[in-house]
JSON list of C-alpha atoms in Angstrom, two decimals:
[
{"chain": "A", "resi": 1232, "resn": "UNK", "atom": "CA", "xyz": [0.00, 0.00, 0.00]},
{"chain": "A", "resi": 1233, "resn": "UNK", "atom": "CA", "xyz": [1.39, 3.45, -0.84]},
{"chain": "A", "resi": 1234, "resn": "UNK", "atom": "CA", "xyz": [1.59, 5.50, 2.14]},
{"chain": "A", "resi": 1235, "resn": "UNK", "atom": "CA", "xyz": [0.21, 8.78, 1.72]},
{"chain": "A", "resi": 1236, "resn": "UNK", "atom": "CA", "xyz": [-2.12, 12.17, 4.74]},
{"chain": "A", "resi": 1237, "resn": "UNK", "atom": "CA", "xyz": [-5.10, 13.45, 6.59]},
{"chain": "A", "resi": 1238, "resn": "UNK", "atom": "CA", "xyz": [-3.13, 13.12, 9.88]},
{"chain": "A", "resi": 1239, "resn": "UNK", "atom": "CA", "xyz": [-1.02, 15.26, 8.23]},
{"chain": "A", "resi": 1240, "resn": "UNK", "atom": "CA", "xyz": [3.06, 14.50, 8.07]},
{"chain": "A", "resi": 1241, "resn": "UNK", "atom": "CA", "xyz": [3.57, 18.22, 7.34]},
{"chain": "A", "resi": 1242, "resn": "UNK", "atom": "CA", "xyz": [5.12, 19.03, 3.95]},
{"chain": "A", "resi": 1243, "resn": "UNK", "atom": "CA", "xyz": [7.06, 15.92, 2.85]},
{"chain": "A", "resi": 1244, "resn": "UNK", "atom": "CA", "xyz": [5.07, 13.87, 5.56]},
{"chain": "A", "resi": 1245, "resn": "UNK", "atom": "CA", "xyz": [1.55, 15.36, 4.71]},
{"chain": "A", "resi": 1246, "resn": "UNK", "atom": "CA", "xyz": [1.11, 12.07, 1.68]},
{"chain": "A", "resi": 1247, "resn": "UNK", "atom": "CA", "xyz": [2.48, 9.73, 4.67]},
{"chain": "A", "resi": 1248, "resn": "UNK", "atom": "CA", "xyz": [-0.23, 10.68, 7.22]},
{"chain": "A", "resi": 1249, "resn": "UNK", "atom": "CA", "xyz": [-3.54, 10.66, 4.94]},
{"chain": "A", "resi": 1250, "resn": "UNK", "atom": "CA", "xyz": [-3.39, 7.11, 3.92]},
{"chain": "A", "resi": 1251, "resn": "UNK", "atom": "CA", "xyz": [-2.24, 5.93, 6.99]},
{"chain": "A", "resi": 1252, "resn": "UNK", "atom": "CA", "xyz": [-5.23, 7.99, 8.83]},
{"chain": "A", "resi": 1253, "resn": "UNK", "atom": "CA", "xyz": [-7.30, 6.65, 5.37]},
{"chain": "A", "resi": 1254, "resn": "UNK", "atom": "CA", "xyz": [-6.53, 2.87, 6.71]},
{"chain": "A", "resi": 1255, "resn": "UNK", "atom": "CA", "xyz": [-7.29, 4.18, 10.31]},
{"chain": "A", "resi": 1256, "resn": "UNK", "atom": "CA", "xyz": [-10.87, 4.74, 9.60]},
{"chain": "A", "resi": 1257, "resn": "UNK", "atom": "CA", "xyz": [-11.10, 2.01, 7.35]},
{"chain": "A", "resi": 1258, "resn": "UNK", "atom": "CA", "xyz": [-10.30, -0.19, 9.82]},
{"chain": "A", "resi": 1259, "resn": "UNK", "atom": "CA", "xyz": [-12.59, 1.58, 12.62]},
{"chain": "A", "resi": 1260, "resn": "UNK", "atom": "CA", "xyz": [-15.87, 1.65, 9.88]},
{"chain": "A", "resi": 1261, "resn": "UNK", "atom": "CA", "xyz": [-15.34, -2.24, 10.26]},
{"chain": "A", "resi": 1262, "resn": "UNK", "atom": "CA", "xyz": [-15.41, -2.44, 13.68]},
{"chain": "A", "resi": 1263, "resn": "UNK", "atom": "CA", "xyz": [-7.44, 9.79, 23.04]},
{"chain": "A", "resi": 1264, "resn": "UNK", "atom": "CA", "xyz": [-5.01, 8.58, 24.80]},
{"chain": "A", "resi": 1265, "resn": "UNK", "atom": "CA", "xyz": [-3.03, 11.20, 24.63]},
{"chain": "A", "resi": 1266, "resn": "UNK", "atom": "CA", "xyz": [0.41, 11.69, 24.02]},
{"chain": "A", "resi": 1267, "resn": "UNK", "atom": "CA", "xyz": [2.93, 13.75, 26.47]},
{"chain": "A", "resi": 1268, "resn": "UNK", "atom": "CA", "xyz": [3.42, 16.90, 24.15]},
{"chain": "A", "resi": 1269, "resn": "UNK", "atom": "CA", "xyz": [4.30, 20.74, 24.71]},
{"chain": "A", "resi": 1270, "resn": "UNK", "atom": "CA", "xyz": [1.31, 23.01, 25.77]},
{"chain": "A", "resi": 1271, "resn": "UNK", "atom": "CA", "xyz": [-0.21, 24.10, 22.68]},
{"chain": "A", "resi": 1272, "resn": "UNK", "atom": "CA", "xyz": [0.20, 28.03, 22.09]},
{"chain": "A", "resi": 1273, "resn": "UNK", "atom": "CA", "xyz": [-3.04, 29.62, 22.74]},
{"chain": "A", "resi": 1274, "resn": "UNK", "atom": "CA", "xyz": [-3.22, 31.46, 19.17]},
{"chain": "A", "resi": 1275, "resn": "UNK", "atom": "CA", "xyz": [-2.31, 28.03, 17.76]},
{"chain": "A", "resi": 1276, "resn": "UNK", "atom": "CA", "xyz": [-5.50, 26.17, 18.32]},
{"chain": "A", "resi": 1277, "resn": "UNK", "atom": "CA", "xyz": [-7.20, 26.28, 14.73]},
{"chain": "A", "resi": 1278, "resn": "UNK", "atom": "CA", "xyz": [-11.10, 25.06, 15.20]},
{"chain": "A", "resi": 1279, "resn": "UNK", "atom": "CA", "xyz": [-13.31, 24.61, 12.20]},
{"chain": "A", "resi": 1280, "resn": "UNK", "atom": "CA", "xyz": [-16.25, 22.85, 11.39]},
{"chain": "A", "resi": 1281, "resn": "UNK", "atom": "CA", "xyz": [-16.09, 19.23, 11.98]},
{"chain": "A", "resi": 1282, "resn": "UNK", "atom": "CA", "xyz": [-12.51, 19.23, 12.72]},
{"chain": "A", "resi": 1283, "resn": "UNK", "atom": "CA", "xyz": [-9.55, 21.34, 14.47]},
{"chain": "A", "resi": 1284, "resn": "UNK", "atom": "CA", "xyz": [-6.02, 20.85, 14.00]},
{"chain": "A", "resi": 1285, "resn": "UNK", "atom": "CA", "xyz": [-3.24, 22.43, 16.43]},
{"chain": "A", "resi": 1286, "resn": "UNK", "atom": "CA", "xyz": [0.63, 23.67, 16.34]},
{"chain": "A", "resi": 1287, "resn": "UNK", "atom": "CA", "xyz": [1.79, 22.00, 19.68]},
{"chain": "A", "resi": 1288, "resn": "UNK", "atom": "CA", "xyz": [5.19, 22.59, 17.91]},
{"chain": "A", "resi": 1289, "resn": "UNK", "atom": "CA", "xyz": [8.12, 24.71, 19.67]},
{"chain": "A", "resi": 1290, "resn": "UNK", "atom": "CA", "xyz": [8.99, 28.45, 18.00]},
{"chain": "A", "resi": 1291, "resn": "UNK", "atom": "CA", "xyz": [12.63, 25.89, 17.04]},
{"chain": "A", "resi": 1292, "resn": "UNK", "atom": "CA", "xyz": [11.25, 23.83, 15.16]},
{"chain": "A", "resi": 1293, "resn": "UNK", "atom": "CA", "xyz": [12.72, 22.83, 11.72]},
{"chain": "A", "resi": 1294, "resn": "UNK", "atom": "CA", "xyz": [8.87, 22.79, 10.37]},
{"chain": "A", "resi": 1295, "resn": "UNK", "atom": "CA", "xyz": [6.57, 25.73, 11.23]},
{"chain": "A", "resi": 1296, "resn": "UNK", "atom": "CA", "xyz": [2.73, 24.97, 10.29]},
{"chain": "A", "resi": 1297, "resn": "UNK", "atom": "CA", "xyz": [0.88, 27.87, 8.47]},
{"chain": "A", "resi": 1298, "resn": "UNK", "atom": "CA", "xyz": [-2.52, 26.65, 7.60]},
{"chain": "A", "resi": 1299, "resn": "UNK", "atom": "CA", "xyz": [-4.54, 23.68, 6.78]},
{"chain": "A", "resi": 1300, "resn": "UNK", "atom": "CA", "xyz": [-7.64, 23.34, 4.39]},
{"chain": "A", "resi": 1301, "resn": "UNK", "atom": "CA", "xyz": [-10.00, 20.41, 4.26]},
{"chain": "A", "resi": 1302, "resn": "UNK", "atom": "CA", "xyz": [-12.68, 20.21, 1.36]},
{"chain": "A", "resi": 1303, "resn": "UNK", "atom": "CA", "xyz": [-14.78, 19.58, 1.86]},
{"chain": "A", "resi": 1304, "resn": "UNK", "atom": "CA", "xyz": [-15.25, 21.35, 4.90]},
{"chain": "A", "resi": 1305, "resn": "UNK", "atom": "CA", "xyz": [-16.33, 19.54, 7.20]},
{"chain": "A", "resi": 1306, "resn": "UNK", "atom": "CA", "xyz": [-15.30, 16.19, 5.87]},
{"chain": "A", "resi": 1307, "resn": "UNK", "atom": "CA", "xyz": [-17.79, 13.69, 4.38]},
{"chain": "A", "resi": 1308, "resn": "UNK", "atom": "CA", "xyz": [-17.57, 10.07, 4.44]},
{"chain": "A", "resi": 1309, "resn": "UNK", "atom": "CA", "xyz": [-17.49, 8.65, 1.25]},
{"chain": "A", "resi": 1310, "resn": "UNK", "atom": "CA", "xyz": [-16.34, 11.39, -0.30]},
{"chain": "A", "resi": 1311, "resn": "UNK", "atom": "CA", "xyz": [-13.01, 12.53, -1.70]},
{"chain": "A", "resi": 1312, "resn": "UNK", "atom": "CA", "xyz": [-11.47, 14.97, 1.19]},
{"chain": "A", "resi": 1313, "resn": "UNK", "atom": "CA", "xyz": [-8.45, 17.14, -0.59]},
{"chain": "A", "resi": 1314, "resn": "UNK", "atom": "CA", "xyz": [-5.74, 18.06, 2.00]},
{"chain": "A", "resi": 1315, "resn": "UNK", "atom": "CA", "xyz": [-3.95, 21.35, 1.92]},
{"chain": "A", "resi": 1316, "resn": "UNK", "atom": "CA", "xyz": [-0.78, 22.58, 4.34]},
{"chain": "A", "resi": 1317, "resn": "UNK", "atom": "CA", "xyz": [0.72, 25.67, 3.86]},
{"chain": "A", "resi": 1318, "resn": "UNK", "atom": "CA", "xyz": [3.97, 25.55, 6.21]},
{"chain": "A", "resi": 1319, "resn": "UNK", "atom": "CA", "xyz": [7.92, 26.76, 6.65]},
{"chain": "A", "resi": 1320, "resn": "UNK", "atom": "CA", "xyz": [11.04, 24.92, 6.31]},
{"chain": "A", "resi": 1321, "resn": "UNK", "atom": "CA", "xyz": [12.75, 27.01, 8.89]},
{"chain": "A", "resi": 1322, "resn": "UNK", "atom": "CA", "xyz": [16.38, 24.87, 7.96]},
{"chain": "A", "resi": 1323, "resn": "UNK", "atom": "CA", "xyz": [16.99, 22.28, 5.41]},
{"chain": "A", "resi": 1324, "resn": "UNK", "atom": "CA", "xyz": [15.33, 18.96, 5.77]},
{"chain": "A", "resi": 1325, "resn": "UNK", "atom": "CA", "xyz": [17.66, 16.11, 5.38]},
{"chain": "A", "resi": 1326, "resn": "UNK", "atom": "CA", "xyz": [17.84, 12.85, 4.35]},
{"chain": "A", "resi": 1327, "resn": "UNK", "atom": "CA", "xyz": [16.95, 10.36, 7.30]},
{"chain": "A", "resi": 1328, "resn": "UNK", "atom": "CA", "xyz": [14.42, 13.36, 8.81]},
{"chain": "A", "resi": 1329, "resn": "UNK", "atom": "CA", "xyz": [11.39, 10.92, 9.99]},
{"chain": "A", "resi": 1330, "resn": "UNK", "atom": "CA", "xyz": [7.70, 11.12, 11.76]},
{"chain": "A", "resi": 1331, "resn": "UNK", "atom": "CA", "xyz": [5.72, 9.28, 14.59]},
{"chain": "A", "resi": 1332, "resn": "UNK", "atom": "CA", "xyz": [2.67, 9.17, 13.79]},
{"chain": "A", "resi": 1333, "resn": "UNK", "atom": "CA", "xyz": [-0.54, 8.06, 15.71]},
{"chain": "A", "resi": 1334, "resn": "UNK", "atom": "CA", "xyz": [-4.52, 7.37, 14.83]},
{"chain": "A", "resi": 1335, "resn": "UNK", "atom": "CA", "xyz": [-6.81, 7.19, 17.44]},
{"chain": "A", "resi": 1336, "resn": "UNK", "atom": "CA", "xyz": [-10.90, 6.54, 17.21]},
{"chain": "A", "resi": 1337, "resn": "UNK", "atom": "CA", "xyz": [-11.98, 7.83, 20.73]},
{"chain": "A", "resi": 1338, "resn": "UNK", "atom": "CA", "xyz": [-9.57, 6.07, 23.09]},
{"chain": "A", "resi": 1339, "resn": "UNK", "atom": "CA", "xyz": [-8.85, 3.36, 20.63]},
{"chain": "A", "resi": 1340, "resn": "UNK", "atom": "CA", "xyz": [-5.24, 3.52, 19.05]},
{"chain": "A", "resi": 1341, "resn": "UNK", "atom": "CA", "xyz": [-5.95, 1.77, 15.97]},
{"chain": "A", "resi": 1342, "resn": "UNK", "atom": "CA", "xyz": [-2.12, 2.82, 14.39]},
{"chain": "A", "resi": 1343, "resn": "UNK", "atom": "CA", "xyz": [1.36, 3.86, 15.05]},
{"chain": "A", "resi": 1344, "resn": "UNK", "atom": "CA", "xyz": [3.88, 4.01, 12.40]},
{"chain": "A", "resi": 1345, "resn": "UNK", "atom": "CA", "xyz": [7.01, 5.68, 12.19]},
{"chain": "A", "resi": 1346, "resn": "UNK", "atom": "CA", "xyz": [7.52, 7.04, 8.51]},
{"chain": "A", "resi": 1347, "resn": "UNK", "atom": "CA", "xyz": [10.85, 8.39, 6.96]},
{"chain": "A", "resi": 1348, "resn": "UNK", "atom": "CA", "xyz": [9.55, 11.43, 5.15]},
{"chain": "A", "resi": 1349, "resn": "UNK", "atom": "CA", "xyz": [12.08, 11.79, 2.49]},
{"chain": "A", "resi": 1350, "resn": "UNK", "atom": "CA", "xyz": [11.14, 8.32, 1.31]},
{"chain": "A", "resi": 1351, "resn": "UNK", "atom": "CA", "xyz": [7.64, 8.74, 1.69]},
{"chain": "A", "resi": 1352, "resn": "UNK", "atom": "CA", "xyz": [7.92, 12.01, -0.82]},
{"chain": "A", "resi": 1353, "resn": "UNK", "atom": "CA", "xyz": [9.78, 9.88, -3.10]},
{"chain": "A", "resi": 1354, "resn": "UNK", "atom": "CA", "xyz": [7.36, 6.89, -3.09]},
{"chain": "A", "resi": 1355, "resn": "UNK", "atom": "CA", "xyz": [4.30, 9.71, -3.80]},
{"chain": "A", "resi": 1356, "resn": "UNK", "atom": "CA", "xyz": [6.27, 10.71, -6.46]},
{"chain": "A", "resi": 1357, "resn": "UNK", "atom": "CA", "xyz": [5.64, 14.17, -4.40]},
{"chain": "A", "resi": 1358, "resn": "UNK", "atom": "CA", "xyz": [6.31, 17.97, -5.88]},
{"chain": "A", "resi": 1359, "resn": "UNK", "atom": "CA", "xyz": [8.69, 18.56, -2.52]},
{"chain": "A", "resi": 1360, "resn": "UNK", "atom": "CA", "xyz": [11.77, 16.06, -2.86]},
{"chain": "A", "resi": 1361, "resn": "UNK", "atom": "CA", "xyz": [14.72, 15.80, 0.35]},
{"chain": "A", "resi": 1362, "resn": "UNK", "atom": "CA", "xyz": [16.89, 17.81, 0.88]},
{"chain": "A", "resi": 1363, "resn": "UNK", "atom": "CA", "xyz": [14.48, 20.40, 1.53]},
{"chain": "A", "resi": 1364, "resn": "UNK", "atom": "CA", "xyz": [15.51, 24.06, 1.74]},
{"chain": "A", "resi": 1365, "resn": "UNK", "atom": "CA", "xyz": [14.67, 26.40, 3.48]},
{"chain": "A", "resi": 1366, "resn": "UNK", "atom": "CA", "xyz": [11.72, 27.93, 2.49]},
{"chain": "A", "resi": 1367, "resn": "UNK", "atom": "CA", "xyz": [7.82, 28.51, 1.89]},
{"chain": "A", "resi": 1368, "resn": "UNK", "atom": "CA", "xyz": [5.55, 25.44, 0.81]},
{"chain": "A", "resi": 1369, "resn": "UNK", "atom": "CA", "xyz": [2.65, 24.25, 0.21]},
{"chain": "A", "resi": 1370, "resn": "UNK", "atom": "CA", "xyz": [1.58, 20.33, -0.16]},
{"chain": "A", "resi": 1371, "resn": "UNK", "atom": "CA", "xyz": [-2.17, 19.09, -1.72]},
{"chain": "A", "resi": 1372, "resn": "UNK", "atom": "CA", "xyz": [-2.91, 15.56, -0.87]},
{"chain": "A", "resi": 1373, "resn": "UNK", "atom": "CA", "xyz": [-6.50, 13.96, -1.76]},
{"chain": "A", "resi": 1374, "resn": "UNK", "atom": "CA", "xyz": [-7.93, 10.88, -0.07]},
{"chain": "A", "resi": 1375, "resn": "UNK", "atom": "CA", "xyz": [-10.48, 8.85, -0.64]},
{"chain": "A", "resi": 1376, "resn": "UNK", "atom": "CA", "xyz": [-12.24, 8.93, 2.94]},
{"chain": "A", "resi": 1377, "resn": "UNK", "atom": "CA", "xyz": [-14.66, 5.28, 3.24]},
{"chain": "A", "resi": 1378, "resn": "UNK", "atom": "CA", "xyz": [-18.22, 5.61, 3.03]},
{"chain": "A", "resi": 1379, "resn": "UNK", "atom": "CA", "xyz": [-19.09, 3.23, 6.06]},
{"chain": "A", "resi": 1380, "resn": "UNK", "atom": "CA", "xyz": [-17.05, 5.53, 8.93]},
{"chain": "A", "resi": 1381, "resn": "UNK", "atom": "CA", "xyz": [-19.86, 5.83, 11.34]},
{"chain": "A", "resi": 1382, "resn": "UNK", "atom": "CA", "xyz": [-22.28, 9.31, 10.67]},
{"chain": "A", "resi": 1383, "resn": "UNK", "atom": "CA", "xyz": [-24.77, 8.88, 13.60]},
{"chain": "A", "resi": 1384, "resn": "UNK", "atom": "CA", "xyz": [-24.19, 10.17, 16.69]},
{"chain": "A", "resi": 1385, "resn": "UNK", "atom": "CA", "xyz": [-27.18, 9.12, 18.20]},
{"chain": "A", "resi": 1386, "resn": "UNK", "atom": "CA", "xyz": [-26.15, 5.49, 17.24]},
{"chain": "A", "resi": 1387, "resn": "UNK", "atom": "CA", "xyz": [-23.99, 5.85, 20.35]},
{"chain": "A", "resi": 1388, "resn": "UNK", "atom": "CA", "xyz": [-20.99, 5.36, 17.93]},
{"chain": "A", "resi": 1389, "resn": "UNK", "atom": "CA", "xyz": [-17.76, 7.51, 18.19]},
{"chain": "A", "resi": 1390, "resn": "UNK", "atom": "CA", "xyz": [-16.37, 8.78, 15.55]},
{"chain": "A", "resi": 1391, "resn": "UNK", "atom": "CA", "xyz": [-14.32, 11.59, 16.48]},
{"chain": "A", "resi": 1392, "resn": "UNK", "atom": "CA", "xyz": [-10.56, 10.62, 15.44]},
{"chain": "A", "resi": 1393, "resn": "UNK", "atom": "CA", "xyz": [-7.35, 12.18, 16.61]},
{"chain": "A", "resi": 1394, "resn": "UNK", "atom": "CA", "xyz": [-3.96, 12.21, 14.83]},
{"chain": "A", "resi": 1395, "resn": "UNK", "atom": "CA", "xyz": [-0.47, 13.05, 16.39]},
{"chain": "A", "resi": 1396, "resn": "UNK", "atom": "CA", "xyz": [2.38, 13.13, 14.40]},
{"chain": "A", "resi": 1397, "resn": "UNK", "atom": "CA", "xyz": [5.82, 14.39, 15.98]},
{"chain": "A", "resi": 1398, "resn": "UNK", "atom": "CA", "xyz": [8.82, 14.61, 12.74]},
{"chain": "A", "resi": 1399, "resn": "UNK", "atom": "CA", "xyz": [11.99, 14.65, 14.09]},
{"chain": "A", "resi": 1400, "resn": "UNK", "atom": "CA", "xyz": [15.07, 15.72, 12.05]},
{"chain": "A", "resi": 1401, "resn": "UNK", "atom": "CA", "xyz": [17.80, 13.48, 10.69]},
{"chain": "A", "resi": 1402, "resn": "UNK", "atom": "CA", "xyz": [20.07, 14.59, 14.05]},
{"chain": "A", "resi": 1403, "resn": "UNK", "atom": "CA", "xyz": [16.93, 13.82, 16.06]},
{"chain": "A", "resi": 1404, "resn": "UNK", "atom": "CA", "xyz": [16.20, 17.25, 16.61]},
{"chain": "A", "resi": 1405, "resn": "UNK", "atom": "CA", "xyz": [11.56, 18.64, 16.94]},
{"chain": "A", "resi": 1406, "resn": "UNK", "atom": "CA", "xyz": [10.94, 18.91, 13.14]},
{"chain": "A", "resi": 1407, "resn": "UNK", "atom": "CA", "xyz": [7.53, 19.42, 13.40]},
{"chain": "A", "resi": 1408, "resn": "UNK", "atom": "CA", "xyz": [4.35, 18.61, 15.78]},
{"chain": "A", "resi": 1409, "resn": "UNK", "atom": "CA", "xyz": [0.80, 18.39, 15.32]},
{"chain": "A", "resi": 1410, "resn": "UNK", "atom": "CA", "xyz": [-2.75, 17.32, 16.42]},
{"chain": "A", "resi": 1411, "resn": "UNK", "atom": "CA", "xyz": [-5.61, 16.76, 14.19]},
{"chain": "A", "resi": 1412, "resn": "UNK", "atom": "CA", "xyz": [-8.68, 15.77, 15.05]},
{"chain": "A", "resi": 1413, "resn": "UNK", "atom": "CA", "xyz": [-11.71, 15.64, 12.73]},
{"chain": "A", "resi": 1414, "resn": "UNK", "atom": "CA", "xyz": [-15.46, 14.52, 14.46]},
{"chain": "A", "resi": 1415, "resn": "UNK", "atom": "CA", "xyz": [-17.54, 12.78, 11.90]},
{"chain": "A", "resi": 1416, "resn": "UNK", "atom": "CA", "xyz": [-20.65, 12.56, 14.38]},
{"chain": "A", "resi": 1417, "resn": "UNK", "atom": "CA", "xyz": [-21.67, 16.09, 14.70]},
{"chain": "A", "resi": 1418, "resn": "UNK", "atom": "CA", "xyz": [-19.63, 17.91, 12.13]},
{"chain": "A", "resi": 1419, "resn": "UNK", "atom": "CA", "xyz": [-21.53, 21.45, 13.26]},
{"chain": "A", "resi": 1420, "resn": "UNK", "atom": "CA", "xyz": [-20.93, 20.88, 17.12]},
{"chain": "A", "resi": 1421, "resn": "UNK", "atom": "CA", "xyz": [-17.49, 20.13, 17.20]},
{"chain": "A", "resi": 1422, "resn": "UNK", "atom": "CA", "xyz": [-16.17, 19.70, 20.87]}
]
């Protein structure tokens, strides 16, 4: 299976994190623990409808977050969801630079995977190729989101995911951090 991101491996790791979040609710239509992480920034908290996504990156890291756009928005099961981040390479991105990332449904870790993000860009064949300069970006994934991912909240059925994913540099140094979380329940009452 070609890796590719709704969870969201920033820049190069942005294809990584939508399949793997794809296959996350995949997985979960068939059938939040949280991880230790800096305080968010206040300002950095980024709530739309449906879904929210948040910086809980440090002002050093290698990757700085600008914006992210989901269309539709909110997201729709069984519909194509297109995946836009706008972000910083605040130093150049190496070879061996590499994310953690984590799907949850509820409290339910359905995956962790660690991805090398320079191989993942090469295997989607993406626009952004290591090494990585310093510099503005911007990265445009689509996924296929499954039709069955449960709709109904009053089916007592959660489906409010959560995605972490924590890049690290090729000297092991933050890259990047970020939480997504996208509630497929109540799209218009989100948290």
């Amino acid at each position: 299976m070609r890796i590719a991101a709704l969870a969201l491996l920033p820049l190069l790791a942005v294809p990584a994190a939508a399949d793997l979040a794809q296959d996350a609710f995949q997985w979960a239509a068939d059938i939040i623990d949280g991880n230790s992480a800096p305080a968010p920034k206040s300002d950095d908290v980024h709530i739309m409808d449906g879904w929210k996504w948040t910086d809980c990156g440090l002002p050093t890291d290698a990757i700085t977050i600008e914006n992210i756009e989901l269309s539709p928005d909110p997201p729709k099961p069984g519909k194509n969801l297109t995946v836009t981040v706008h972000g910083t390479a605040n130093e150049k991105i190496k070879e061996g630079a590499y994310a953690d990332v984590t799907v949850k449904l509820g409290l339910i870790k359905l995956i962790q995977k660690r991805f090398d993000v320079c191989e993942e860009a090469r295997n989607a064949n993406a626009s952004i190729q290591c090494p990585i300069e310093k510099g503005d970006y911007t990265v445009v994934q689509e996924v296929a989101l499954p039709k069955e991912i449960p709709q109904d909240g009053r089916a007592n059925i959660s489906a409010k995911f959560v995605v972490n994913v924590r890049g690290y540099t090729a000297d092991d140094d933050d890259m990047v951090c970020l939480d997504l979380a996208v509630d497929f329940t109540n799209p218009d009452k989100f948290w």
